[in-house]
PDB file of C-alpha atoms in Angstrom:
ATOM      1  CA  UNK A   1     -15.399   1.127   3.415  1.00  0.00           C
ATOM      2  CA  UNK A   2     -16.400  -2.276   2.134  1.00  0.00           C
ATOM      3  CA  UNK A   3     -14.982  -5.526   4.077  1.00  0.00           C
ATOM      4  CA  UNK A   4     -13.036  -6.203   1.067  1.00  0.00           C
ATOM      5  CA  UNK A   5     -11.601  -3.333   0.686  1.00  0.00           C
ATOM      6  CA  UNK A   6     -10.781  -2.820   4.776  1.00  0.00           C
ATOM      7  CA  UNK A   7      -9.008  -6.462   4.451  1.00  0.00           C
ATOM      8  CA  UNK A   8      -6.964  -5.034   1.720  1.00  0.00           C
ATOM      9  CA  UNK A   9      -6.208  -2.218   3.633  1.00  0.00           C
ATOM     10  CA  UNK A  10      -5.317  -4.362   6.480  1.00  0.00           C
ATOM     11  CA  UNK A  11      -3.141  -7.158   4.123  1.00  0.00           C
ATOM     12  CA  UNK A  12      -1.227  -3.901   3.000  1.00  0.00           C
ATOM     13  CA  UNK A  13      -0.513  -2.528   6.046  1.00  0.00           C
ATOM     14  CA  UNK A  14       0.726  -5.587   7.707  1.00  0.00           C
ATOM     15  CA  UNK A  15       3.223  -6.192   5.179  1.00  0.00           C
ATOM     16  CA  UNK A  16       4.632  -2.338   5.551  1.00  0.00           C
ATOM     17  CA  UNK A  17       4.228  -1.850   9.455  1.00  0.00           C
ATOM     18  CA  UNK A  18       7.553  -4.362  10.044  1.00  0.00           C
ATOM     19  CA  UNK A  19       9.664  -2.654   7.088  1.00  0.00           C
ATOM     20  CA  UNK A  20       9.701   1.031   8.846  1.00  0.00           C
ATOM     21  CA  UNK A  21      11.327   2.333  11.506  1.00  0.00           C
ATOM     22  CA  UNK A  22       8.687   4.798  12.401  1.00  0.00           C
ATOM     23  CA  UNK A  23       5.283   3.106  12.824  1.00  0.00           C
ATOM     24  CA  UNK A  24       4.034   6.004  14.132  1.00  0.00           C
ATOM     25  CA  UNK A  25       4.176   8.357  10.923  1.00  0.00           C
ATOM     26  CA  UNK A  26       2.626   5.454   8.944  1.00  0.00           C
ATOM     27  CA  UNK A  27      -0.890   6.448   7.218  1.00  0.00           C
ATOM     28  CA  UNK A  28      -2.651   5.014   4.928  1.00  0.00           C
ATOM     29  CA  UNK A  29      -5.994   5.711   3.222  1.00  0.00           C
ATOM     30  CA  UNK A  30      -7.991   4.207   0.311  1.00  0.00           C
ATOM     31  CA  UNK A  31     -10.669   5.835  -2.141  1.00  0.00           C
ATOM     32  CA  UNK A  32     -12.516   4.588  -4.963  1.00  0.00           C
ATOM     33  CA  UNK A  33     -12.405   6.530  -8.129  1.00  0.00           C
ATOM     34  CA  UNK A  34     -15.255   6.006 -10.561  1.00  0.00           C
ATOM     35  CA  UNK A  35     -14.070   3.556 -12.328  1.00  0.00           C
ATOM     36  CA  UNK A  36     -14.240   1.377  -9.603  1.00  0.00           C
ATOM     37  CA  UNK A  37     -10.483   1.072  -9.176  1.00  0.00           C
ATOM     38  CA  UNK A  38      -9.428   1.057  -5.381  1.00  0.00           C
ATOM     39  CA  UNK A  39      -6.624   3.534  -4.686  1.00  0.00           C
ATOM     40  CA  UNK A  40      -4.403   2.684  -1.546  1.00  0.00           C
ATOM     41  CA  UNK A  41      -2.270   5.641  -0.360  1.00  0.00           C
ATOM     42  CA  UNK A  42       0.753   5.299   2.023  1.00  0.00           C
ATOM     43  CA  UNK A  43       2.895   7.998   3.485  1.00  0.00           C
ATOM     44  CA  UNK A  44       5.997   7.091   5.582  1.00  0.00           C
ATOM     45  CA  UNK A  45       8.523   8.957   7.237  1.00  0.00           C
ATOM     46  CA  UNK A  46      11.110  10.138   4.519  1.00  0.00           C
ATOM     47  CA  UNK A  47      13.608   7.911   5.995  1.00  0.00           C
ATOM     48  CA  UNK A  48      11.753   4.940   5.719  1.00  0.00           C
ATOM     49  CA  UNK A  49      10.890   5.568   1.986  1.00  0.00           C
ATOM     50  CA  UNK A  50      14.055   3.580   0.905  1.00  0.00           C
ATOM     51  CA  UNK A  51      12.632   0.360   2.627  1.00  0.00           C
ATOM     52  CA  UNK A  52       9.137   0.199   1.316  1.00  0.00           C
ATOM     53  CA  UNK A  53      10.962   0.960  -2.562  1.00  0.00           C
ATOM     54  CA  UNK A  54      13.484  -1.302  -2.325  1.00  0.00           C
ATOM     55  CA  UNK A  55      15.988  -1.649  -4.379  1.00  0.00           C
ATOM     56  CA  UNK A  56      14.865  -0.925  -8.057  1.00  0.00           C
ATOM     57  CA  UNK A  57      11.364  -0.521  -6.800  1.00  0.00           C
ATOM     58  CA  UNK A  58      11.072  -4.303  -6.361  1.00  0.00           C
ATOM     59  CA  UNK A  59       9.080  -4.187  -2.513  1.00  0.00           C
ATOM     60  CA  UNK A  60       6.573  -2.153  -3.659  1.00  0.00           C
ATOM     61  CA  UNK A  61       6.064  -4.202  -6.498  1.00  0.00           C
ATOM     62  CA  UNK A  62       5.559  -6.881  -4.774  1.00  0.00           C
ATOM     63  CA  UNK A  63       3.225  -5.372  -2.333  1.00  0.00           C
ATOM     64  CA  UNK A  64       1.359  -3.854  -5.735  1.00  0.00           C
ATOM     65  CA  UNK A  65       1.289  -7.648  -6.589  1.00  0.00           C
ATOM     66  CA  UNK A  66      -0.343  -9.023  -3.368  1.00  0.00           C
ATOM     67  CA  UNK A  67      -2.823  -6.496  -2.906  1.00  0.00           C
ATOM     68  CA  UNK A  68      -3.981  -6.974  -6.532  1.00  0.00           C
ATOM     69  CA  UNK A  69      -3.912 -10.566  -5.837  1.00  0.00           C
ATOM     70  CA  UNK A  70      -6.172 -10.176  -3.381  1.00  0.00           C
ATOM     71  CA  UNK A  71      -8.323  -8.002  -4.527  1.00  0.00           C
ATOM     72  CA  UNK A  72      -9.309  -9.849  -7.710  1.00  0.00           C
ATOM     73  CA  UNK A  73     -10.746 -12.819  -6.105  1.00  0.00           C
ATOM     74  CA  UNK A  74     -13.547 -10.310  -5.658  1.00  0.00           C
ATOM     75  CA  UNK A  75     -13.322  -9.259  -9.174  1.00  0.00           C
ATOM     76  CA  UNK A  76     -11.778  -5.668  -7.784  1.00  0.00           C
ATOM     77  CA  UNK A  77      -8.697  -3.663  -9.261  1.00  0.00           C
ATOM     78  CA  UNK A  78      -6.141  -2.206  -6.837  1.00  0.00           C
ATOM     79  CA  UNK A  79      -3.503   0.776  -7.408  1.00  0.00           C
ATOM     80  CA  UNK A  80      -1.105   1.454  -4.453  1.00  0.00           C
ATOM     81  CA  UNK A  81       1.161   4.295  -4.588  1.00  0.00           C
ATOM     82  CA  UNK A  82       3.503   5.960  -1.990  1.00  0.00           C
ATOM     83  CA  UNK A  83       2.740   9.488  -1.323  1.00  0.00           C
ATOM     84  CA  UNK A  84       5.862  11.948  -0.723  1.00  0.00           C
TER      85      UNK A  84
END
């Protein structure tokens, strides 16, 4: 992985770490497809899926907003998406 895309990796996780109540199921990985998009994956515990939502999705927009904010100073694209 690319510093860029381990500090956007890192930005994600901090912001998602404090929301659950079990740290320990957290995971997250990232891949790039070939269009040169960076896909973030997160799984959390099922009973933590609620928090990183929010209410009418509007958390994990946000933290879809950051990471893309950070990402395009380097001219990259970011997708993150919560895995069941």
């Amino acid at each position: 992985m690319s510093e860029q895309t381990e500090n956007i990796v890192g930005l994600v996780e901090a912001i998602v770490v404090p929301l659950i109540e079990f740290p320990e199921d957290f995971e997250i990985s990232a891949n790039e497809d070939e269009e040169g998009v960076l896909l973030i994956e997160m799984r959390v515990n099922e009973e933590d899926a609620g928090k990183v939502i929010g209410r009418q999705g509007r958390i994990i927009k946000s933290i879809r907003t950051l990471a893309r904010a950070a990402a395009s100073r380097s001219g990259m694209q970011v997708d993150v998406e919560l895995l069941d």
